[in-house]
Amino acid sequence: MDFNEFIKAAASVKPSQRQLRWFDTEFYAFVHFSPNTYTGLEWGTGKEDPAIFNPTEFDPDQWVEAIKSAGMKGLVLTAKHHDGFCLWPSKYTEHSIKNSPWKGGKGDIVREVAEACRRGGIQFGFYLSPWDRNCPLYGTDAYNDYYKAQLTELLTGYGEIFHVWFDGACGEGPNGRKQEYDFDGYIELIRKYQPSATIFNDHGPDVRWIGNESGTARTAEWAVVPHELCWFAEPQTNGALLPGTLSHMYNYDPDIGFLNNILYSKGLCFVGSEVDMSIRPGWFYHPEEEPHSLERLFNTYLHSVGGNACFHLNIPPMPNGRFDDRDVQRLRELGDKLRETFAHDLTGDAALTEDPLPDGDTQRAWILRFPGERPVHYLTLQEDIAQGQRVETFVLQQRDEFGDWQPVYQGTTIGHKKICPLSGNPVQELRIFVTSARDRVLLRSVQAY
Ligand code: FUL
């Protein structure tokens, strides 16, 4: 295999249907709710008394309404966090809401949230923490069976699931033992019962962790990554171009997917990244905390959804089971800001024509011409990633007073979506110049706001 063949193979690593649907979801909510909501902890001990869990004003419709007001299209609930407490009446443990005072032990939070999502027209998913500080089986093979039995309850009893979230957290259980997780077995079960659900994990198979919880995305974000990082995903290329071994790589490395790394990878796979962050400092509710500023959340949106990733934003309910009014207000403000910014696409009456270049494959350029001058604050580009992710670098240009093209934005990757902030000064023509790519560049859309 020569260099060109290798790069073309990398450029045609493709997402599955479920990954394409996940990318189009773009922005969805996380909800962290457990005994921690009542104790103020972030990681429960597993010894909490179920009697403390009593959300007397629980109102999942209020959650769904607030989530929708921000423009989010799904909700992922902590069905079980590290403390092992189940928000549904699992047959396999007593450590659940069935021993709480809420609804006399007859309630099911997972069911009510799933139904509220369906009523509200958003997708539902769950987080089932593999780390369990309550289950006495933890640290033995029998725990994997316990975990799979719980997974099966959630996969078969609550309708369609869009996203299943696992983290890699693996601490000690109640007996001081650590667990070897049977992720292959968990994944097999999810594929069996919910084949269209995407699976999040540090190492794939479908979606990977961006590498931090502060909402920081990379300048260049690749969804085509070494199998050495995402070993639960299927490799789609066969062998490395260069001898040697890929250096150790983890989710928080800055250059995942870069050329200098992938040349040493024995197989590349498609795994997009998720930016997960809480609206407040903690994942669980702490009354003294305030929601992050509108500006910070809006910027995180621009860098995640607009940076070839999805944005998974957590909102923690209060002990009474409702979202805090401060969070509800911030979500509404964020939604208003996003609607105001991206409501009116200016390309409706514009012409997009190709500006032929000698290479014409890995370098392509288009000119976007408006009938008159338009104030463009954001230009949004999408690659047709169903065919693979290809663009390495691009530049946006505007004509100067002599009619020559001058750069106004320098970009790296595009992928599912790139949102490029511009000055907002009136402009009649913009040139999109892809300066390097791994194979023929295919755009899915160009929009201006
Ligand atoms: C991590 C957990 O340890 C945190 O408590 C939180 O749930 C975060 C989203 O994932 O792995």
Short mmCIF file of C-alpha atoms and ligand atoms in Angstrom, two decimals:
data_model
loop_
_atom_site.label_atom_id
_atom_site.label_comp_id
_atom_site.label_asym_id
_atom_site.label_seq_id
_atom_site.Cartn_x
_atom_site.Cartn_y
_atom_site.Cartn_z
CA MET A 1 0.00 0.00 0.00
CA ASP A 2 1.39 3.43 -0.86
CA PHE A 3 0.69 6.73 0.84
CA ASN A 4 -2.08 7.75 -1.57
CA GLU A 5 -3.92 4.46 -1.19
CA PHE A 6 -3.65 4.67 2.58
CA ILE A 7 -5.04 8.20 2.69
CA LYS A 8 -7.90 7.35 0.32
CA ALA A 9 -8.78 4.38 2.53
CA ALA A 10 -8.80 6.68 5.59
CA ALA A 11 -11.07 9.08 3.71
CA SER A 12 -13.65 6.41 3.03
CA VAL A 13 -14.07 5.13 6.59
CA LYS A 14 -17.83 5.49 6.95
CA PRO A 15 -20.33 5.96 9.79
CA SER A 16 -23.19 3.53 10.38
CA GLN A 17 -26.83 4.60 9.97
CA ARG A 18 -27.13 4.90 13.75
CA GLN A 19 -24.07 7.16 13.90
CA LEU A 20 -25.47 9.38 11.16
CA ARG A 21 -28.73 9.72 13.06
CA TRP A 22 -26.79 10.48 16.26
CA PHE A 23 -24.77 13.21 14.54
CA ASP A 24 -27.99 14.81 13.31
CA THR A 25 -29.37 14.84 16.88
CA GLU A 26 -26.54 17.32 17.65
CA PHE A 27 -27.75 18.63 21.01
CA TYR A 28 -29.35 16.57 23.81
CA ALA A 29 -29.71 16.59 27.57
CA PHE A 30 -28.21 14.60 30.40
CA VAL A 31 -30.11 14.34 33.71
CA HIS A 32 -28.23 13.26 36.86
CA PHE A 33 -30.71 12.24 39.58
CA SER A 34 -30.02 9.81 42.47
CA PRO A 35 -29.62 9.75 46.27
CA ASN A 36 -26.75 12.23 45.61
CA THR A 37 -29.47 14.80 44.94
CA TYR A 38 -30.36 14.49 48.64
CA THR A 39 -26.89 14.09 50.19
CA GLY A 40 -24.96 16.72 48.23
CA LEU A 41 -22.38 14.17 47.08
CA GLU A 42 -21.16 13.70 43.51
CA TRP A 43 -20.21 10.07 44.03
CA GLY A 44 -22.54 8.29 46.43
CA THR A 45 -21.16 5.62 48.75
CA GLY A 46 -23.80 2.99 48.00
CA LYS A 47 -24.80 2.96 51.66
CA GLU A 48 -27.49 5.63 51.33
CA ASP A 49 -30.87 4.77 52.81
CA PRO A 50 -33.48 4.56 49.99
CA ALA A 51 -35.80 6.44 52.37
CA ILE A 52 -34.03 9.72 51.51
CA PHE A 53 -35.18 9.57 47.88
CA ASN A 54 -38.51 11.39 47.77
CA PRO A 55 -39.12 13.82 44.87
CA THR A 56 -42.51 15.03 46.07
CA GLU A 57 -43.06 17.39 43.11
CA PHE A 58 -41.46 15.19 40.42
CA ASP A 59 -42.49 16.61 37.06
CA PRO A 60 -40.78 15.10 34.01
CA ASP A 61 -42.97 17.19 31.69
CA GLN A 62 -41.36 20.29 33.19
CA TRP A 63 -37.93 18.77 32.37
CA VAL A 64 -38.91 17.96 28.80
CA GLU A 65 -40.39 21.40 28.20
CA ALA A 66 -37.23 23.11 29.49
CA ILE A 67 -34.99 20.81 27.45
CA LYS A 68 -37.00 21.51 24.30
CA SER A 69 -36.91 25.26 24.93
CA ALA A 70 -33.10 25.07 24.55
CA GLY A 71 -33.45 23.23 21.24
CA MET A 72 -32.31 19.85 22.58
CA LYS A 73 -33.68 16.73 20.90
CA GLY A 74 -33.14 13.99 23.46
CA LEU A 75 -32.67 13.15 27.14
CA VAL A 76 -30.31 10.64 28.78
CA LEU A 77 -31.25 9.73 32.37
CA THR A 78 -28.96 8.24 35.05
CA ALA A 79 -31.03 5.10 35.56
CA LYS A 80 -28.27 4.04 37.99
CA HIS A 81 -25.20 6.04 39.05
CA HIS A 82 -22.13 4.79 40.91
CA ASP A 83 -24.11 4.47 44.19
CA GLY A 84 -26.03 1.56 42.64
CA PHE A 85 -29.49 2.99 43.43
CA CYS A 86 -31.97 2.18 40.64
CA LEU A 87 -34.53 4.73 39.49
CA TRP A 88 -36.70 1.87 38.27
CA PRO A 89 -38.00 -1.08 40.35
CA SER A 90 -35.36 -3.56 39.20
CA LYS A 91 -36.15 -7.19 40.02
CA TYR A 92 -32.50 -7.78 40.88
CA THR A 93 -31.89 -5.47 43.84
CA GLU A 94 -33.60 -3.92 46.82
CA HIS A 95 -31.51 -0.78 46.43
CA SER A 96 -34.05 1.09 44.33
CA ILE A 97 -37.06 3.38 44.37
CA LYS A 98 -39.25 0.45 45.38
CA ASN A 99 -37.89 0.96 48.91
CA SER A 100 -38.27 4.73 48.84
CA PRO A 101 -41.29 6.62 50.20
CA TRP A 102 -41.96 8.08 46.73
CA LYS A 103 -45.39 6.88 45.51
CA GLY A 104 -45.34 4.37 48.37
CA GLY A 105 -42.56 2.43 46.60
CA LYS A 106 -44.81 1.84 43.57
CA GLY A 107 -43.28 4.46 41.27
CA ASP A 108 -40.93 4.16 38.29
CA ILE A 109 -38.90 7.26 37.45
CA VAL A 110 -37.43 5.71 34.27
CA ARG A 111 -40.91 4.95 32.93
CA GLU A 112 -42.31 8.38 33.71
CA VAL A 113 -39.34 10.14 32.12
CA ALA A 114 -39.46 7.91 29.01
CA GLU A 115 -43.20 8.62 28.65
CA ALA A 116 -42.73 12.37 29.12
CA CYS A 117 -40.07 12.33 26.37
CA ARG A 118 -42.45 10.52 24.04
CA ARG A 119 -45.28 12.96 24.82
CA GLY A 120 -42.91 15.87 24.19
CA GLY A 121 -41.50 14.41 20.97
CA ILE A 122 -37.87 14.00 22.08
CA GLN A 123 -35.75 10.86 22.18
CA PHE A 124 -35.02 8.92 25.36
CA GLY A 125 -31.81 7.20 26.48
CA PHE A 126 -30.14 6.07 29.70
CA TYR A 127 -26.87 5.85 31.62
CA LEU A 128 -26.38 2.64 33.57
CA SER A 129 -23.17 3.02 35.55
CA PRO A 130 -21.02 -0.12 35.43
CA TRP A 131 -19.31 0.98 38.65
CA ASP A 132 -21.66 -0.01 41.47
CA ARG A 133 -20.72 0.74 45.08
CA ASN A 134 -23.75 -1.07 46.48
CA CYS A 135 -24.02 -4.43 44.75
CA PRO A 136 -22.38 -7.17 46.87
CA LEU A 137 -21.55 -9.09 43.67
CA TYR A 138 -19.34 -6.29 42.40
CA GLY A 139 -15.82 -7.57 41.70
CA THR A 140 -16.96 -11.08 40.71
CA ASP A 141 -18.11 -12.62 37.41
CA ALA A 142 -21.64 -12.74 38.78
CA TYR A 143 -21.72 -8.94 38.73
CA ASN A 144 -21.52 -8.94 34.92
CA ASP A 145 -24.64 -11.15 34.86
CA TYR A 146 -26.36 -8.79 37.30
CA TYR A 147 -25.42 -5.80 35.17
CA LYS A 148 -26.65 -7.50 31.99
CA ALA A 149 -29.93 -8.44 33.66
CA GLN A 150 -30.48 -4.78 34.57
CA LEU A 151 -29.46 -3.67 31.11
CA THR A 152 -32.03 -6.08 29.66
CA GLU A 153 -34.76 -4.65 31.90
CA LEU A 154 -34.02 -1.16 30.61
CA LEU A 155 -33.59 -2.21 26.96
CA THR A 156 -36.81 -4.19 26.79
CA GLY A 157 -39.24 -2.37 29.07
CA TYR A 158 -39.15 1.29 28.09
CA GLY A 159 -39.72 1.62 24.35
CA GLU A 160 -37.18 2.91 21.88
CA ILE A 161 -33.80 3.97 23.31
CA PHE A 162 -31.69 6.37 21.24
CA HIS A 163 -28.43 6.46 23.24
CA VAL A 164 -26.90 4.19 25.87
CA TRP A 165 -24.21 5.82 27.97
CA PHE A 166 -21.45 3.97 29.84
CA ASP A 167 -18.48 5.54 31.49
CA GLY A 168 -15.17 3.92 32.18
CA ALA A 169 -15.23 4.77 35.92
CA CYS A 170 -14.13 1.62 37.73
CA GLY A 171 -13.60 2.04 41.44
CA GLU A 172 -13.95 -0.39 44.30
CA GLY A 173 -17.24 -2.00 45.22
CA PRO A 174 -18.57 -2.66 48.74
CA ASN A 175 -16.11 -5.54 49.20
CA GLY A 176 -13.09 -3.51 48.16
CA ARG A 177 -12.81 -5.42 44.88
CA LYS A 178 -12.66 -3.94 41.39
CA GLN A 179 -14.64 -5.30 38.49
CA GLU A 180 -13.57 -6.42 35.05
CA TYR A 181 -16.38 -5.15 32.90
CA ASP A 182 -17.67 -7.38 30.09
CA PHE A 183 -18.20 -4.51 27.67
CA ASP A 184 -18.35 -6.90 24.69
CA GLY A 185 -21.26 -8.67 26.35
CA TYR A 186 -23.01 -5.38 27.22
CA ILE A 187 -22.64 -4.14 23.64
CA GLU A 188 -24.00 -7.40 22.25
CA LEU A 189 -27.14 -7.05 24.38
CA ILE A 190 -27.74 -3.48 23.25
CA ARG A 191 -27.34 -4.45 19.60
CA LYS A 192 -29.78 -7.33 20.13
CA TYR A 193 -32.58 -5.37 21.79
CA GLN A 194 -32.03 -1.82 20.52
CA PRO A 195 -30.13 -2.07 17.23
CA SER A 196 -30.57 1.59 16.35
CA ALA A 197 -29.28 2.95 19.70
CA THR A 198 -25.84 4.55 19.69
CA ILE A 199 -23.45 3.48 22.42
CA PHE A 200 -21.20 5.97 24.20
CA ASN A 201 -18.03 4.78 25.88
CA ASP A 202 -14.46 6.10 26.13
CA HIS A 203 -13.44 3.52 23.51
CA GLY A 204 -16.50 3.38 21.25
CA PRO A 205 -18.15 1.50 19.58
CA ASP A 206 -20.29 4.40 18.29
CA VAL A 207 -19.48 7.58 20.18
CA ARG A 208 -16.41 8.49 22.22
CA TRP A 209 -15.73 10.91 25.04
CA ILE A 210 -14.23 14.26 23.95
CA GLY A 211 -11.75 13.95 26.84
CA ASN A 212 -12.86 16.62 29.34
CA GLU A 213 -16.00 17.78 31.17
CA SER A 214 -15.48 21.50 30.69
CA GLY A 215 -17.05 21.74 27.24
CA THR A 216 -13.76 22.21 25.43
CA ALA A 217 -13.62 20.77 21.91
CA ARG A 218 -10.59 20.48 19.65
CA THR A 219 -9.81 22.93 16.87
CA ALA A 220 -9.50 19.94 14.56
CA GLU A 221 -11.89 17.14 15.41
CA TRP A 222 -11.76 13.87 13.46
CA ALA A 223 -14.42 11.17 13.62
CA VAL A 224 -12.00 8.80 11.86
CA VAL A 225 -9.75 7.53 14.63
CA PRO A 226 -7.33 4.71 15.37
CA HIS A 227 -8.82 1.43 16.49
CA GLU A 228 -6.06 1.50 19.14
CA LEU A 229 -8.17 4.18 20.89
CA CYS A 230 -11.65 2.91 20.03
CA TRP A 231 -11.24 -0.83 20.19
CA PHE A 232 -14.97 -1.56 20.50
CA ALA A 233 -15.54 -0.20 16.97
CA GLU A 234 -14.96 -2.19 13.77
CA PRO A 235 -11.73 -1.22 12.00
CA GLN A 236 -12.42 -0.37 8.35
CA THR A 237 -8.84 -0.18 7.08
CA ASN A 238 -6.33 -2.94 7.01
CA GLY A 239 -2.89 -2.34 8.50
CA ALA A 240 -0.61 0.62 9.15
CA LEU A 241 1.24 2.49 6.41
CA LEU A 242 4.41 2.86 8.47
CA PRO A 243 6.14 0.26 10.61
CA GLY A 244 6.26 0.82 14.32
CA THR A 245 3.59 1.29 16.91
CA LEU A 246 1.19 4.12 17.45
CA SER A 247 2.14 6.07 20.57
CA HIS A 248 -0.16 5.60 23.54
CA MET A 249 -3.35 7.52 22.91
CA TYR A 250 -6.18 8.52 25.24
CA ASN A 251 -9.41 10.48 24.82
CA TYR A 252 -7.92 13.74 26.06
CA ASP A 253 -4.99 13.80 23.60
CA PRO A 254 -5.05 16.88 21.36
CA ASP A 255 -4.24 15.19 18.04
CA ILE A 256 -6.54 12.16 17.79
CA GLY A 257 -7.09 11.45 14.11
CA PHE A 258 -4.14 13.52 12.88
CA LEU A 259 -2.15 12.27 9.94
CA ASN A 260 1.05 11.76 11.95
CA ASN A 261 -0.85 9.34 14.21
CA ILE A 262 -3.08 7.47 11.81
CA LEU A 263 -0.15 6.43 9.61
CA TYR A 264 0.87 4.06 12.43
CA SER A 265 -2.63 2.75 13.16
CA LYS A 266 -3.35 -0.88 12.30
CA GLY A 267 -6.98 -0.04 11.58
CA LEU A 268 -9.12 3.08 11.46
CA CYS A 269 -12.72 3.29 12.56
CA PHE A 270 -15.51 5.86 12.60
CA VAL A 271 -16.32 7.13 16.11
CA GLY A 272 -17.55 10.70 16.58
CA SER A 273 -17.03 12.55 19.83
CA GLU A 274 -19.45 13.85 22.43
CA VAL A 275 -18.89 17.00 24.48
CA ASP A 276 -20.48 16.28 27.86
CA MET A 277 -20.77 19.08 30.38
CA SER A 278 -23.07 20.16 33.18
CA ILE A 279 -25.01 23.44 33.18
CA ARG A 280 -23.56 23.92 36.70
CA PRO A 281 -20.20 22.92 38.16
CA GLY A 282 -21.58 19.63 39.55
CA TRP A 283 -23.35 16.80 37.72
CA PHE A 284 -25.81 16.54 40.64
CA TYR A 285 -27.83 19.35 42.20
CA HIS A 286 -26.19 21.55 44.83
CA PRO A 287 -28.37 24.52 45.84
CA GLU A 288 -25.40 26.87 46.24
CA GLU A 289 -24.28 26.42 42.61
CA GLU A 290 -25.32 28.73 39.78
CA PRO A 291 -25.82 27.84 36.12
CA HIS A 292 -23.03 28.79 33.73
CA SER A 293 -23.44 32.02 31.78
CA LEU A 294 -25.39 32.15 28.55
CA GLU A 295 -22.22 33.19 26.78
CA ARG A 296 -20.31 30.14 27.98
CA LEU A 297 -23.09 27.75 26.96
CA PHE A 298 -23.54 29.40 23.57
CA ASN A 299 -19.78 29.22 22.92
CA THR A 300 -19.73 25.58 23.92
CA TYR A 301 -22.52 24.96 21.41
CA LEU A 302 -20.54 26.70 18.65
CA HIS A 303 -17.45 24.61 19.41
CA SER A 304 -19.21 21.27 19.84
CA VAL A 305 -22.16 21.13 17.42
CA GLY A 306 -20.16 23.55 15.25
CA GLY A 307 -16.95 21.54 15.71
CA ASN A 308 -17.85 18.07 14.44
CA ALA A 309 -19.13 16.77 17.79
CA CYS A 310 -22.45 16.53 19.65
CA PHE A 311 -23.27 18.54 22.78
CA HIS A 312 -24.61 16.60 25.79
CA LEU A 313 -25.67 19.14 28.41
CA ASN A 314 -26.57 18.03 31.93
CA ILE A 315 -29.35 19.63 34.00
CA PRO A 316 -29.65 18.29 37.58
CA PRO A 317 -33.13 18.15 39.16
CA MET A 318 -33.63 19.46 42.70
CA PRO A 319 -34.60 17.20 45.64
CA ASN A 320 -38.28 17.96 44.94
CA GLY A 321 -37.89 16.47 41.44
CA ARG A 322 -38.14 19.68 39.43
CA PHE A 323 -35.52 21.66 37.52
CA ASP A 324 -34.39 24.84 39.28
CA ASP A 325 -36.00 27.99 37.80
CA ARG A 326 -32.53 29.46 37.24
CA ASP A 327 -31.65 26.53 34.98
CA VAL A 328 -35.03 26.66 33.23
CA GLN A 329 -34.47 30.32 32.48
CA ARG A 330 -30.92 29.75 31.22
CA LEU A 331 -32.11 26.96 28.90
CA ARG A 332 -34.80 29.22 27.46
CA GLU A 333 -32.24 32.01 26.95
CA LEU A 334 -29.90 29.60 25.20
CA GLY A 335 -32.71 28.39 22.95
CA ASP A 336 -33.73 31.97 22.14
CA LYS A 337 -30.13 32.85 21.30
CA LEU A 338 -29.74 29.79 19.06
CA ARG A 339 -33.06 30.46 17.30
CA GLU A 340 -32.25 34.13 16.82
CA THR A 341 -28.77 33.29 15.47
CA PHE A 342 -29.63 30.36 13.22
CA ALA A 343 -33.26 31.02 12.28
CA HIS A 344 -32.81 32.78 8.96
CA ASP A 345 -30.49 31.15 6.42
CA LEU A 346 -29.26 33.85 4.06
CA THR A 347 -28.32 31.41 1.30
CA GLY A 348 -31.97 31.09 0.20
CA ASP A 349 -31.55 33.53 -2.70
CA ALA A 350 -27.77 33.12 -3.12
CA ALA A 351 -25.94 31.24 -5.86
CA LEU A 352 -23.29 28.65 -5.01
CA THR A 353 -20.97 27.92 -7.92
CA GLU A 354 -17.81 25.91 -8.13
CA ASP A 355 -14.63 27.85 -8.81
CA PRO A 356 -12.61 25.29 -10.81
CA LEU A 357 -9.14 24.47 -9.51
CA PRO A 358 -6.33 22.50 -11.17
CA ASP A 359 -6.56 19.65 -8.68
CA GLY A 360 -10.33 19.60 -8.42
CA ASP A 361 -10.44 16.70 -5.96
CA THR A 362 -8.49 17.30 -2.79
CA GLN A 363 -8.60 21.02 -3.41
CA ARG A 364 -11.98 22.50 -4.29
CA ALA A 365 -13.45 25.97 -4.07
CA TRP A 366 -16.95 27.41 -4.28
CA ILE A 367 -18.17 30.98 -4.47
CA LEU A 368 -21.30 31.94 -2.58
CA ARG A 369 -22.84 35.02 -4.17
CA PHE A 370 -25.75 36.97 -2.67
CA PRO A 371 -27.95 39.20 -4.87
CA GLY A 372 -26.81 42.15 -2.72
CA GLU A 373 -24.61 42.70 0.33
CA ARG A 374 -25.55 40.65 3.37
CA PRO A 375 -24.28 40.81 6.98
CA VAL A 376 -22.91 37.30 7.55
CA HIS A 377 -22.18 36.45 11.18
CA TYR A 378 -21.77 32.70 10.74
CA LEU A 379 -21.03 30.44 7.80
CA THR A 380 -21.97 26.82 8.42
CA LEU A 381 -20.42 23.99 6.39
CA GLN A 382 -21.24 20.30 6.36
CA GLU A 383 -19.34 17.51 4.65
CA ASP A 384 -21.22 14.54 3.28
CA ILE A 385 -19.80 12.33 6.03
CA ALA A 386 -21.90 9.37 4.89
CA GLN A 387 -19.03 9.02 2.35
CA GLY A 388 -16.30 9.66 4.95
CA GLN A 389 -14.61 12.64 6.59
CA ARG A 390 -12.09 14.26 4.27
CA VAL A 391 -11.34 17.95 4.70
CA GLU A 392 -8.02 18.67 6.47
CA THR A 393 -7.87 22.45 6.01
CA PHE A 394 -9.93 25.21 4.44
CA VAL A 395 -10.09 28.97 4.30
CA LEU A 396 -12.98 31.41 3.82
CA GLN A 397 -12.17 34.43 1.68
CA GLN A 398 -13.65 37.77 0.82
CA ARG A 399 -12.67 40.17 -1.96
CA ASP A 400 -10.59 43.23 -1.04
CA GLU A 401 -10.96 46.61 -2.78
CA PHE A 402 -8.80 45.34 -5.70
CA GLY A 403 -11.02 42.33 -6.22
CA ASP A 404 -8.43 39.87 -4.81
CA TRP A 405 -9.48 37.09 -2.42
CA GLN A 406 -8.29 37.62 1.15
CA PRO A 407 -8.72 35.17 4.05
CA VAL A 408 -11.33 35.99 6.68
CA TYR A 409 -11.40 32.59 8.41
CA GLN A 410 -8.86 29.76 8.64
CA GLY A 411 -10.30 26.35 9.37
CA THR A 412 -9.14 22.77 9.80
CA THR A 413 -11.67 19.91 9.81
CA ILE A 414 -15.37 20.22 8.80
CA GLY A 415 -16.96 16.78 9.25
CA HIS A 416 -20.62 16.72 10.29
CA LYS A 417 -20.73 20.47 10.84
CA LYS A 418 -18.40 23.44 11.14
CA ILE A 419 -19.77 26.79 12.31
CA CYS A 420 -17.39 29.58 11.27
CA PRO A 421 -17.89 32.93 13.03
CA LEU A 422 -17.41 35.95 10.71
CA SER A 423 -17.42 39.69 11.34
CA GLY A 424 -21.04 40.34 10.34
CA ASN A 425 -19.88 43.11 7.98
CA PRO A 426 -21.94 43.26 4.78
CA VAL A 427 -20.50 41.07 2.04
CA GLN A 428 -21.72 40.06 -1.42
CA GLU A 429 -19.37 37.17 -2.13
CA LEU A 430 -17.64 34.57 0.01
CA ARG A 431 -15.23 31.94 -1.29
CA ILE A 432 -14.98 28.56 0.42
CA PHE A 433 -11.55 27.21 -0.46
CA VAL A 434 -10.69 23.69 0.71
CA THR A 435 -6.89 23.76 0.68
CA SER A 436 -6.25 20.11 1.55
CA ALA A 437 -8.30 16.97 1.86
CA ARG A 438 -7.81 13.21 2.06
CA ASP A 439 -9.94 12.53 -1.01
CA ARG A 440 -12.48 14.27 -3.25
CA VAL A 441 -14.33 16.85 -1.13
CA LEU A 442 -18.10 16.36 -0.93
CA LEU A 443 -20.18 19.03 0.78
CA ARG A 444 -23.63 18.32 2.17
CA SER A 445 -24.62 21.92 2.89
CA VAL A 446 -23.53 25.56 3.06
CA GLN A 447 -25.53 28.01 5.14
CA ALA A 448 -25.06 31.64 6.11
CA TYR A 449 -26.57 33.48 9.09
C1 FUL B 1 -18.34 10.28 35.09
C2 FUL B 1 -18.92 10.08 36.49
O1 FUL B 1 -17.91 9.63 37.38
C3 FUL B 1 -19.52 11.37 36.95
O2 FUL B 1 -20.08 11.27 38.23
C4 FUL B 1 -20.58 11.79 35.94
O3 FUL B 1 -21.65 10.87 35.94
C5 FUL B 1 -19.96 11.89 34.53
C6 FUL B 1 -20.95 12.23 33.46
O4 FUL B 1 -19.36 10.66 34.20
O5 FUL B 1 -17.70 9.17 34.63
#
